Coordinates of C-alpha atoms in Angstrom, one line a residue:
M693 CA 89.8 147.6 -177.0
D694 CA 91.2 145.7 -180.0
P695 CA 90.6 142.0 -179.5
G696 CA 93.6 141.2 -181.7
A697 CA 96.0 142.7 -179.1
D698 CA 95.0 140.0 -176.7
R699 CA 95.7 136.9 -178.7
T700 CA 97.7 134.3 -176.8
G701 CA 98.7 131.9 -179.6
P702 CA 102.3 131.2 -180.6
L703 CA 104.2 134.1 -182.1
V704 CA 106.4 133.9 -185.1
E705 CA 110.1 134.2 -184.0
P706 CA 111.9 137.1 -185.6
S707 CA 114.6 136.0 -188.0
W708 CA 117.4 137.5 -186.0
W709 CA 116.8 135.2 -183.1
S710 CA 118.5 132.3 -184.9
Y711 CA 121.8 134.2 -184.9
G712 CA 122.2 134.0 -181.1
S713 CA 123.0 137.7 -180.9
T714 CA 121.1 141.0 -180.7
D715 CA 123.6 142.9 -182.7
H716 CA 124.1 140.8 -185.9
P717 CA 125.3 143.0 -188.8
D718 CA 122.4 141.8 -190.9
H719 CA 119.9 142.8 -188.3
P720 CA 120.9 146.0 -186.7
R721 CA 118.8 147.6 -184.0
A722 CA 117.6 150.1 -186.5
G723 CA 115.8 147.5 -188.4
R724 CA 113.7 146.4 -185.5
A725 CA 110.2 147.4 -184.9
P726 CA 109.6 151.0 -183.9
D727 CA 108.1 150.0 -180.6
A728 CA 110.8 147.4 -179.7
D729 CA 112.4 147.7 -176.4
A730 CA 116.1 147.5 -175.5
H731 CA 116.2 143.8 -176.4
G732 CA 114.5 144.1 -179.7
F733 CA 111.1 143.0 -178.7
G734 CA 107.9 144.7 -179.4
R735 CA 105.0 145.1 -177.1
E736 CA 102.7 142.7 -178.9
H737 CA 102.0 140.4 -176.0
P738 CA 103.2 140.1 -172.3
S739 CA 103.6 136.3 -172.7
A740 CA 106.0 136.4 -175.7
P741 CA 109.1 134.1 -175.6
L742 CA 112.0 135.3 -173.5
P743 CA 114.7 137.2 -175.3
P744 CA 118.3 135.8 -175.5
L745 CA 121.0 136.6 -172.9
P746 CA 122.7 140.0 -172.9
T747 CA 125.7 140.4 -175.1
G748 CA 128.9 139.3 -173.6
A749 CA 132.4 138.0 -174.2
W750 CA 131.1 134.7 -175.6
D751 CA 129.0 136.6 -178.2
R752 CA 132.2 137.9 -179.9
L753 CA 133.5 134.4 -180.5
G754 CA 132.4 133.2 -183.9
P755 CA 131.4 129.6 -184.6
R756 CA 134.3 127.2 -185.4
A757 CA 134.7 126.2 -189.0
A758 CA 134.1 122.6 -189.7
T759 CA 137.5 120.9 -190.3
G760 CA 136.6 117.3 -190.1
D761 CA 138.4 115.9 -187.1
D762 CA 138.7 118.0 -184.1
D763 CA 142.1 119.4 -183.5
P764 CA 143.7 118.4 -180.1
T765 CA 142.7 120.6 -177.2
V766 CA 145.3 123.2 -176.4
A767 CA 145.4 124.9 -173.0
T768 CA 145.1 128.7 -173.5
P769 CA 146.5 130.8 -170.7
R770 CA 144.6 133.7 -169.3
V771 CA 146.0 137.1 -170.3
A772 CA 146.9 139.3 -167.4
G773 CA 146.4 143.0 -167.7
R774 CA 146.8 145.9 -165.4
Q775 CA 144.0 146.9 -163.2
G776 CA 141.5 148.9 -165.1
H777 CA 142.6 148.4 -168.7
D778 CA 143.5 145.6 -171.2
P779 CA 147.0 146.0 -172.8
H780 CA 146.1 143.4 -175.5
P781 CA 142.6 144.1 -176.7
D782 CA 142.7 141.3 -179.2
D783 CA 143.2 137.7 -178.6
S784 CA 146.2 137.3 -180.9
F785 CA 148.6 137.6 -177.9
L786 CA 147.5 134.2 -176.7
D787 CA 149.1 132.6 -179.8
S788 CA 152.6 133.1 -178.3
F789 CA 151.7 130.6 -175.4
P790 CA 151.1 127.1 -176.8
D791 CA 150.0 125.7 -173.5
D792 CA 148.8 126.7 -170.1
S793 CA 152.1 127.9 -169.0
F794 CA 151.5 131.6 -169.1
P795 CA 152.7 133.0 -165.7
D796 CA 149.7 135.2 -165.0
D797 CA 150.8 135.7 -161.4
R798 CA 154.1 137.2 -162.4
Y799 CA 152.3 140.6 -162.8
P800 CA 151.3 141.9 -159.4
G801 CA 148.4 144.2 -159.6
A802 CA 147.3 143.0 -163.1
D803 CA 143.7 142.0 -163.7
P804 CA 143.7 138.3 -164.3
R805 CA 140.1 138.3 -165.6
P806 CA 140.2 140.2 -169.0
W807 CA 137.2 138.1 -170.1
E808 CA 134.9 139.7 -167.7
E809 CA 132.7 142.4 -169.0
Q810 CA 132.0 145.6 -167.2
T811 CA 128.6 144.9 -165.6
G812 CA 128.0 148.2 -163.9
G813 CA 126.3 147.6 -160.5
L814 CA 126.1 143.8 -161.1
D815 CA 129.1 142.0 -159.4
V816 CA 130.2 138.6 -160.3
I817 CA 130.0 136.3 -157.3
G818 CA 133.4 135.1 -156.2
A819 CA 135.3 137.4 -158.5
N820 CA 137.0 139.2 -155.6
V821 CA 138.1 136.0 -153.8
D822 CA 141.9 135.5 -153.9
E823 CA 143.9 132.6 -152.8
P824 CA 145.8 132.9 -149.5
T825 CA 148.6 135.3 -149.8
P826 CA 151.3 133.1 -148.1
R827 CA 150.8 130.2 -150.6
R828 CA 150.9 132.5 -153.7
R829 CA 153.9 134.3 -152.4
G830 CA 155.6 131.0 -151.8
L831 CA 154.8 129.8 -155.3
R832 CA 156.1 133.0 -156.9
R833 CA 159.2 132.8 -154.8
G834 CA 159.9 129.3 -155.9
R835 CA 159.4 130.0 -159.6
R836 CA 161.4 133.2 -159.4
N837 CA 164.3 131.4 -157.7
A838 CA 164.2 128.6 -160.2
A839 CA 163.9 130.5 -163.4
A840 CA 165.5 134.0 -162.9
P841 CA 169.2 134.7 -162.6
A842 CA 170.2 135.8 -159.2
D843 CA 171.7 139.1 -160.5
L844 CA 168.6 140.3 -162.5
P845 CA 167.0 143.5 -161.3
E846 CA 163.5 143.5 -160.1
T847 CA 162.1 145.3 -163.1
E848 CA 163.6 143.0 -165.8
A849 CA 161.4 140.6 -167.6
M850 CA 161.9 137.0 -166.4
P851 CA 161.1 133.9 -168.5
A852 CA 158.4 131.5 -167.5
V853 CA 159.0 127.8 -167.2
A854 CA 156.6 125.8 -169.3
P855 CA 155.9 122.2 -168.3
D856 CA 156.7 120.7 -171.7
G857 CA 158.4 123.3 -173.7
P858 CA 161.1 126.0 -173.5
A859 CA 160.8 129.0 -171.4
G860 CA 159.1 132.0 -173.0
E861 CA 159.8 135.6 -172.4
L862 CA 157.5 137.9 -170.8
P863 CA 156.8 141.3 -172.4
E864 CA 159.0 144.0 -171.1
E865 CA 156.2 146.3 -170.3
H866 CA 155.2 144.0 -167.5
P867 CA 157.9 144.4 -164.8
V868 CA 157.9 142.2 -161.7
H869 CA 156.7 144.1 -158.6
E870 CA 157.6 141.3 -156.2
E871 CA 159.4 141.8 -152.9
Q872 CA 162.6 140.0 -152.8
D873 CA 163.1 137.8 -149.9
H874 CA 166.9 137.9 -149.3
D875 CA 166.7 135.3 -146.5
A876 CA 164.8 132.7 -148.5
E877 CA 166.7 129.7 -149.9
P878 CA 166.2 128.6 -153.5
V879 CA 163.7 125.8 -153.7
G880 CA 164.3 124.7 -157.2
P881 CA 161.8 124.4 -160.0
L882 CA 158.3 123.8 -159.0
T883 CA 157.0 120.5 -160.2
D884 CA 153.5 119.0 -160.2
D885 CA 154.3 116.9 -157.1
A886 CA 156.0 119.7 -155.1
I887 CA 154.2 120.7 -152.0
P888 CA 154.8 124.4 -151.1
V889 CA 156.1 124.9 -147.6
A890 CA 154.5 127.6 -145.5
P891 CA 156.9 130.5 -144.9
Y892 CA 158.3 131.1 -141.5
D893 CA 156.1 133.3 -139.4
P894 CA 157.8 134.8 -136.3
R895 CA 154.3 135.4 -134.8
N896 CA 154.0 131.7 -134.2
D897 CA 157.1 131.7 -132.0
R898 CA 155.7 134.7 -130.0
Q899 CA 152.4 132.8 -129.5
R900 CA 154.3 129.7 -128.3
R901 CA 156.3 131.8 -125.9
R902 CA 153.2 133.4 -124.6
R903 CA 151.6 130.0 -124.1
R904 CA 154.7 128.8 -122.2
R905 CA 154.7 131.9 -120.0
R906 CA 151.0 131.7 -119.2
P907 CA 151.3 129.2 -116.3
F908 CA 154.0 131.3 -114.7
A909 CA 151.8 134.4 -115.2
V910 CA 148.9 132.7 -113.5
A911 CA 151.0 131.6 -110.6
L912 CA 152.4 135.1 -110.2
V913 CA 148.9 136.5 -110.2
V914 CA 147.8 134.0 -107.5
L915 CA 150.8 134.9 -105.3
V916 CA 150.1 138.6 -105.7
L917 CA 146.4 138.1 -104.8
G918 CA 147.3 135.9 -101.8
G919 CA 149.7 138.6 -100.6
I920 CA 147.0 141.2 -101.0
V921 CA 144.5 139.1 -99.0
A922 CA 147.0 138.4 -96.3
G923 CA 147.8 142.1 -96.0
I924 CA 144.1 143.0 -95.8
V925 CA 143.6 140.4 -93.0
L926 CA 146.6 141.4 -91.0
G927 CA 145.9 145.0 -91.5
G928 CA 142.3 144.5 -90.3
Q929 CA 143.5 142.7 -87.2
Q930 CA 145.9 145.5 -86.4
L931 CA 143.2 148.1 -86.9
L932 CA 140.8 146.1 -84.7
S933 CA 143.3 145.7 -82.0
L934 CA 143.9 149.4 -81.9
L935 CA 140.2 150.1 -81.7
D936 CA 139.4 147.4 -79.2
P937 CA 142.5 146.2 -77.2
D938 CA 140.4 143.4 -75.6
S939 CA 139.9 141.8 -79.0
R940 CA 143.5 141.2 -79.8
D941 CA 144.4 137.5 -80.3
Y942 CA 147.5 135.5 -81.1
T943 CA 147.5 133.0 -83.9
G944 CA 148.6 129.4 -83.6
S945 CA 149.3 127.1 -80.6
G946 CA 152.1 129.2 -79.1
T947 CA 155.7 128.4 -78.2
G948 CA 157.7 127.6 -75.1
S949 CA 156.2 126.6 -71.7
V950 CA 154.6 128.3 -68.8
D951 CA 152.8 127.1 -65.7
V952 CA 149.5 128.8 -64.8
R953 CA 147.4 128.2 -61.7
V954 CA 143.6 128.1 -61.8
N955 CA 142.4 128.8 -58.3
Q956 CA 139.3 127.3 -56.6
G957 CA 136.2 129.4 -57.5
D958 CA 137.8 131.2 -60.5
T959 CA 135.4 132.4 -63.1
L960 CA 136.1 132.3 -66.9
S961 CA 137.0 136.0 -66.7
D962 CA 139.3 135.3 -63.8
I963 CA 141.0 132.6 -65.7
A964 CA 141.3 134.8 -68.8
A965 CA 142.9 137.6 -66.8
T966 CA 145.4 135.1 -65.4
L967 CA 146.3 133.9 -68.8
D968 CA 146.6 137.4 -70.2
G969 CA 148.9 138.3 -67.3
A970 CA 151.2 135.4 -68.1
D971 CA 151.3 136.3 -71.9
V972 CA 149.5 133.1 -72.8
I973 CA 146.9 135.0 -74.6
A974 CA 146.9 138.5 -76.2
S975 CA 143.7 139.7 -74.5
T976 CA 140.8 138.3 -72.6
G977 CA 138.1 138.8 -75.2
P978 CA 138.9 135.9 -77.6
F979 CA 139.4 133.4 -74.7
V980 CA 136.1 134.4 -73.0
S981 CA 134.2 134.2 -76.3
A982 CA 135.6 130.7 -77.0
A983 CA 134.8 129.5 -73.5
K984 CA 131.2 130.7 -73.6
A985 CA 130.7 128.8 -76.8
N986 CA 132.1 125.6 -75.3
P987 CA 130.0 124.0 -72.6
D988 CA 133.0 122.0 -71.3
A989 CA 134.7 125.2 -70.3
T990 CA 132.7 125.2 -67.0
G991 CA 134.5 122.0 -66.0
I992 CA 138.0 123.5 -65.8
Q993 CA 139.4 122.2 -62.5
P994 CA 141.6 124.2 -60.1
G995 CA 145.2 123.4 -60.5
V996 CA 148.5 124.1 -62.2
Y997 CA 148.4 123.8 -66.0
T998 CA 151.4 123.7 -68.3
L999 CA 150.5 126.0 -71.2
R1000 CA 152.5 127.8 -73.9
L1001 CA 153.3 131.5 -74.5
Q1002 CA 151.3 133.5 -77.1
M1003 CA 148.6 131.1 -77.8
S1004 CA 145.3 132.0 -79.5
G1005 CA 142.3 132.1 -77.2
E1006 CA 140.8 129.0 -78.7
A1007 CA 144.0 127.0 -78.4
A1008 CA 144.5 128.0 -74.8
L1009 CA 141.0 126.8 -73.9
Q1010 CA 141.5 123.5 -75.6
L1011 CA 144.7 122.9 -73.6
L1012 CA 143.1 123.8 -70.3
L1013 CA 140.5 121.1 -71.1
D1014 CA 143.2 118.5 -71.8
P1015 CA 143.8 116.5 -68.6
A1016 CA 147.4 116.0 -69.6
A1017 CA 148.1 119.7 -69.3
R1018 CA 147.2 119.7 -65.7
Q1019 CA 150.2 119.1 -63.3
V1020 CA 148.8 116.9 -60.6
S1021 CA 149.9 114.0 -58.4
R1022 CA 146.9 111.7 -58.0
V1023 CA 146.6 109.8 -54.8
T1024 CA 143.9 107.3 -54.0
L1025 CA 143.3 106.4 -50.3
R1026 CA 141.2 103.4 -49.6
E1027 CA 138.9 103.0 -46.6
G1028 CA 140.4 101.7 -43.3
L1029 CA 143.9 103.1 -43.6
T1030 CA 145.5 104.5 -40.5
V1031 CA 147.2 107.9 -40.3
T1032 CA 150.6 106.1 -40.5
Q1033 CA 149.6 104.3 -43.6
V1034 CA 148.2 107.5 -45.2
L1035 CA 151.5 109.4 -44.6
A1036 CA 153.5 106.6 -46.2
R1037 CA 151.2 106.5 -49.3
L1038 CA 151.4 110.3 -49.8
A1039 CA 155.2 110.3 -49.6
E1040 CA 155.3 107.5 -52.2
D1041 CA 152.9 109.0 -54.7
T1042 CA 153.7 112.7 -54.5
G1043 CA 157.4 112.6 -53.7
T1044 CA 157.0 114.6 -50.6
P1045 CA 159.5 113.7 -47.8
L1046 CA 157.9 111.6 -45.1
E1047 CA 159.4 113.8 -42.4
E1048 CA 157.6 116.8 -43.8
L1049 CA 154.3 114.8 -43.7
Q1050 CA 154.9 113.6 -40.1
A1051 CA 155.7 117.2 -39.0
A1052 CA 152.5 118.5 -40.5
A1053 CA 150.5 115.7 -38.9
A1054 CA 151.9 116.6 -35.5
D1055 CA 150.2 120.0 -35.7
P1056 CA 146.6 119.1 -36.4
A1057 CA 145.3 122.6 -35.6
A1058 CA 147.2 123.9 -38.6
L1059 CA 145.4 121.4 -40.7
G1060 CA 142.0 122.7 -39.8
L1061 CA 141.1 119.8 -37.6
P1062 CA 137.8 120.7 -35.7
A1063 CA 137.7 121.0 -31.9
Y1064 CA 135.4 118.0 -31.4
A1065 CA 138.2 115.7 -32.7
N1066 CA 140.1 116.4 -29.4
G1067 CA 143.3 116.9 -31.4
M1068 CA 143.3 113.3 -32.8
L1069 CA 143.9 113.2 -36.5
E1070 CA 143.0 109.5 -36.8
G1071 CA 139.6 109.1 -38.4
F1072 CA 139.6 112.5 -40.0
L1073 CA 141.8 111.8 -43.1
F1074 CA 138.9 111.0 -45.3
P1075 CA 139.5 108.1 -47.8
A1076 CA 139.1 109.4 -51.4
T1077 CA 141.1 110.2 -54.6
Y1078 CA 143.1 113.4 -54.4
D1079 CA 145.0 115.4 -57.0
F1080 CA 147.9 117.3 -55.6
E1081 CA 149.8 119.9 -57.5
P1082 CA 153.6 120.3 -57.6
D1083 CA 153.7 123.2 -55.2
D1084 CA 151.3 121.7 -52.7
T1085 CA 152.9 121.4 -49.2
A1086 CA 152.4 118.5 -46.8
A1087 CA 150.0 120.7 -44.7
D1088 CA 148.0 121.4 -47.9
M1089 CA 147.6 117.7 -48.6
L1090 CA 146.6 116.7 -45.1
G1091 CA 144.4 119.8 -44.7
A1092 CA 142.5 118.8 -47.9
M1093 CA 141.8 115.4 -46.4
V1094 CA 140.5 116.9 -43.1
A1095 CA 138.3 119.2 -45.1
R1096 CA 136.8 116.3 -47.0
A1097 CA 136.0 114.4 -43.8
V1098 CA 134.2 117.4 -42.4
Q1099 CA 132.3 117.7 -45.6
A1100 CA 131.1 114.1 -45.3
L1101 CA 130.0 114.5 -41.7
D1102 CA 128.1 117.6 -42.7
A1103 CA 126.4 115.8 -45.5
L1104 CA 125.3 113.0 -43.1
Q1105 CA 123.9 115.7 -40.8
I1106 CA 125.7 114.3 -37.7
P1107 CA 125.6 116.6 -34.7
E1108 CA 129.1 117.9 -33.8
A1109 CA 128.7 116.6 -30.2
D1110 CA 128.3 113.1 -31.6
R1111 CA 130.8 113.2 -34.4
L1112 CA 133.8 111.8 -32.4
V1113 CA 131.8 108.8 -31.1
V1114 CA 130.3 108.1 -34.6
V1115 CA 133.7 108.3 -36.2
T1116 CA 135.2 106.0 -33.5
K1117 CA 132.5 103.4 -34.0
A1118 CA 132.7 103.7 -37.8
S1119 CA 136.4 103.0 -37.7
I1120 CA 135.9 99.7 -35.7
V1121 CA 133.1 98.7 -38.1
Q1122 CA 135.4 99.5 -41.1
A1123 CA 138.2 97.4 -39.6
E1124 CA 136.1 94.4 -38.4
A1125 CA 133.6 93.9 -41.3
A1126 CA 134.6 91.9 -44.3
G1127 CA 132.3 93.7 -46.6
A1128 CA 129.7 96.5 -46.8
E1129 CA 126.8 93.9 -46.4
D1130 CA 128.0 93.0 -42.9
M1131 CA 128.7 96.5 -41.7
A1132 CA 125.2 97.1 -40.3
K1133 CA 125.3 93.8 -38.4
V1134 CA 128.7 94.6 -36.9
A1135 CA 127.3 98.0 -35.9
R1136 CA 124.4 96.2 -34.2
V1137 CA 126.8 93.9 -32.2
L1138 CA 128.6 97.0 -30.9
E1139 CA 125.4 98.6 -29.8
N1140 CA 124.1 95.5 -28.0
R1141 CA 127.4 94.8 -26.1
L1142 CA 127.7 98.5 -25.1
S1143 CA 124.1 98.4 -23.9
D1144 CA 124.7 95.3 -21.8
G1145 CA 128.0 96.7 -20.4
M1146 CA 130.0 93.9 -21.9
P1147 CA 133.6 94.6 -23.0
L1148 CA 134.0 94.8 -26.7
Q1149 CA 137.1 92.5 -26.8
L1150 CA 138.0 93.3 -30.4
D1151 CA 141.4 92.2 -31.8
T1152 CA 141.5 95.2 -34.2
T1153 CA 141.7 97.6 -31.3
V1154 CA 144.4 95.5 -29.6
N1155 CA 146.5 95.5 -32.8
Y1156 CA 146.1 99.2 -33.2
A1157 CA 147.3 99.7 -29.6
N1158 CA 150.3 97.5 -30.4
G1159 CA 150.9 99.1 -33.8
K1160 CA 150.3 95.9 -35.6
G1161 CA 148.1 94.6 -38.4
G1162 CA 146.3 91.4 -39.0
I1163 CA 143.2 89.6 -37.6
T1164 CA 144.7 87.8 -34.6
T1165 CA 146.3 88.7 -31.3
T1166 CA 148.5 87.1 -28.7
A1167 CA 148.2 87.0 -24.9
A1168 CA 151.0 89.6 -24.7
D1169 CA 149.1 91.8 -27.1
R1170 CA 146.0 91.6 -25.1
A1171 CA 147.9 92.5 -21.9
N1172 CA 148.8 95.9 -23.3
P1173 CA 147.2 98.5 -21.0
S1174 CA 146.7 101.0 -23.8
P1175 CA 143.3 102.7 -23.7
Y1176 CA 142.7 101.2 -27.2
N1177 CA 142.9 97.7 -25.7
T1178 CA 139.2 96.8 -25.6
Y1179 CA 140.1 93.5 -23.8
F1180 CA 141.6 95.5 -20.9
H1181 CA 139.2 98.5 -20.9
P1182 CA 135.4 98.4 -21.2
G1183 CA 133.6 100.6 -23.7
L1184 CA 134.9 102.4 -26.7
P1185 CA 138.5 103.5 -27.2
P1186 CA 139.2 107.2 -26.9
G1187 CA 139.3 107.7 -30.7
A1188 CA 139.1 106.1 -34.1
I1189 CA 141.5 103.3 -35.0
S1190 CA 141.3 104.0 -38.8
N1191 CA 139.8 106.3 -41.3
P1192 CA 136.3 105.1 -42.2
G1193 CA 134.4 105.7 -45.3
E1194 CA 130.8 106.7 -45.9
D1195 CA 129.4 103.1 -45.8
A1196 CA 130.8 102.6 -42.3
L1197 CA 129.5 105.9 -41.1
E1198 CA 126.0 105.2 -42.5
A1199 CA 126.0 101.7 -40.9
V1200 CA 126.7 103.2 -37.5
L1201 CA 123.9 105.7 -38.0
A1202 CA 121.5 102.9 -39.0
P1203 CA 122.5 99.5 -37.5
A1204 CA 120.7 96.3 -38.5
E1205 CA 118.0 94.9 -36.3
G1206 CA 119.1 91.8 -34.3
D1207 CA 120.1 90.4 -30.9
W1208 CA 123.6 89.3 -31.9
R1209 CA 126.3 89.7 -29.3
F1210 CA 129.2 87.9 -31.1
F1211 CA 130.6 87.7 -34.6
V1212 CA 133.7 86.1 -36.1
V1213 CA 135.1 85.8 -39.7
V1214 CA 135.4 82.1 -40.3
N1215 CA 137.0 82.3 -43.7
P1216 CA 139.1 85.4 -44.3
D1217 CA 139.6 84.4 -48.0
T1218 CA 135.9 84.7 -48.8
G1219 CA 135.0 87.2 -46.0
E1220 CA 132.4 84.8 -44.6
T1221 CA 131.3 86.1 -41.2
R1222 CA 129.2 84.2 -38.6
F1223 CA 127.0 86.1 -36.0
A1224 CA 125.8 84.5 -32.7
R1225 CA 123.5 85.3 -29.9
T1226 CA 125.0 83.1 -27.2
G1227 CA 128.6 82.3 -26.2
E1228 CA 128.1 78.6 -27.0
E1229 CA 127.1 79.4 -30.5
H1230 CA 129.9 81.7 -30.9
Q1231 CA 132.4 79.0 -29.8
Q1232 CA 131.3 76.8 -32.6
N1233 CA 132.0 79.6 -35.0
V1234 CA 135.4 80.2 -33.5
L1235 CA 136.3 76.5 -34.2
L1236 CA 135.7 77.1 -37.8
F1237 CA 138.0 80.0 -37.8
Q1238 CA 140.7 78.1 -36.1
Q1239 CA 140.4 75.3 -38.7
W1240 CA 141.0 77.9 -41.4
L1241 CA 144.1 79.1 -39.5
R1242 CA 145.5 75.6 -39.4
E1243 CA 144.9 75.3 -43.1
N1244 CA 146.5 78.7 -43.7
P1245 CA 149.4 78.9 -41.3
E1246 CA 150.8 82.0 -43.0
G1247 CA 147.6 83.8 -42.3

């Protein structure tokens, strides 16, 4: 290998480098080295200096002659040509435009870049970027309206408006290919301070109208979807009712009013059947399902309920559990009332005529009075709270009380043969004792006196015989030969003198232990009762009672 071919020292520049061009007339390509490449370089060394830039438009511009002071800078307009060729190959055409007023955009389709060289596959970055069309069209329209006569045809040359000089004329071979906007108003000459106004675009109005219609469209879609869902629900319910009639159900809380009776011992299915028959519910299924899911449903009481027609199963259940829906007359009978007092209370609280109640009481067998009562209703109208319905008769009311008394006697397990005696003693204990704490002692006094064969001599029995109330008697009252006069007759009266409660019955069944033969209430206001074993002791207690009577003359 030749060692001279690998030298790396500086190379002598060819003389044609100083001319800044590769095609200077004094240094043609033919005069270069035989082994020079396309740029005029030989192949002496790979690290030789870089060649100059490829020839271009600026290479054709010669150096400016020295004239001393620089001439003032003059703006030179770009020359517009048609796409694909240059109508003015030389630059002399630029001399007709002294400043930068050449209207290059008056030639649609012309190539505004004559200075660009054809670069083959190499594209100039940004060369194909145009300004927004609306702005350029607006500028052209303004210039055209300001400079061109209104009656000129489209293809006639139109003068350009120069900022500082008179208008020049455009070459005739460059016709204006601009669409005329017949609706546009003249905007006058375009000045440096003028701001072009964007042209009217009807698409903006359509977009605004679409935005205004959008909420209504959304609301319409929601309504349509709601109707579809409602139709599906109703249609499903109708189909289900056809397949399973027992699953039909009304919606809502119903309308109107209807009375429905729930009988004693009715099951949930029985109640549902009653409601279905009265058109309160559409079918039994929904009501039974709702009742099974609610533990309170087992507490529905017998009676008459005011419901509504065509209710849902759930709504009907809730109304049955509401005490206000049940039509009842509530009557509370306290312990110690007589039959006469009970009938008066029933007439007052239920509105039942007293005559109807008295007629029912006169037929005790129709009331279910047991045989061991010997036909005497007194003592067997058990004191309690009763709920009577609007269509309950007088016999129904009294019969319910008798049934409750029998239930109490059964609960205390009193033999039927002893029940009349027990009820009679309990009625006296209920009338004589001031309170439940003294009932067992009063029951013991009765047992001791009866055991000794002593007359009971109780003012309560005398007053019952005379149809009176109170705690005292007179000599005339005690002279009444009624079998209920325990002053006149020894032993117990033939029946009860009031309707006793459970406390009095239990006291008779289990009297207190003691040898008392006498008792007296010394202070009726407080109920204080004194018990005595002897007559003398009893007389001292009677004096205390008489003192109270003097202090309380009205009793």
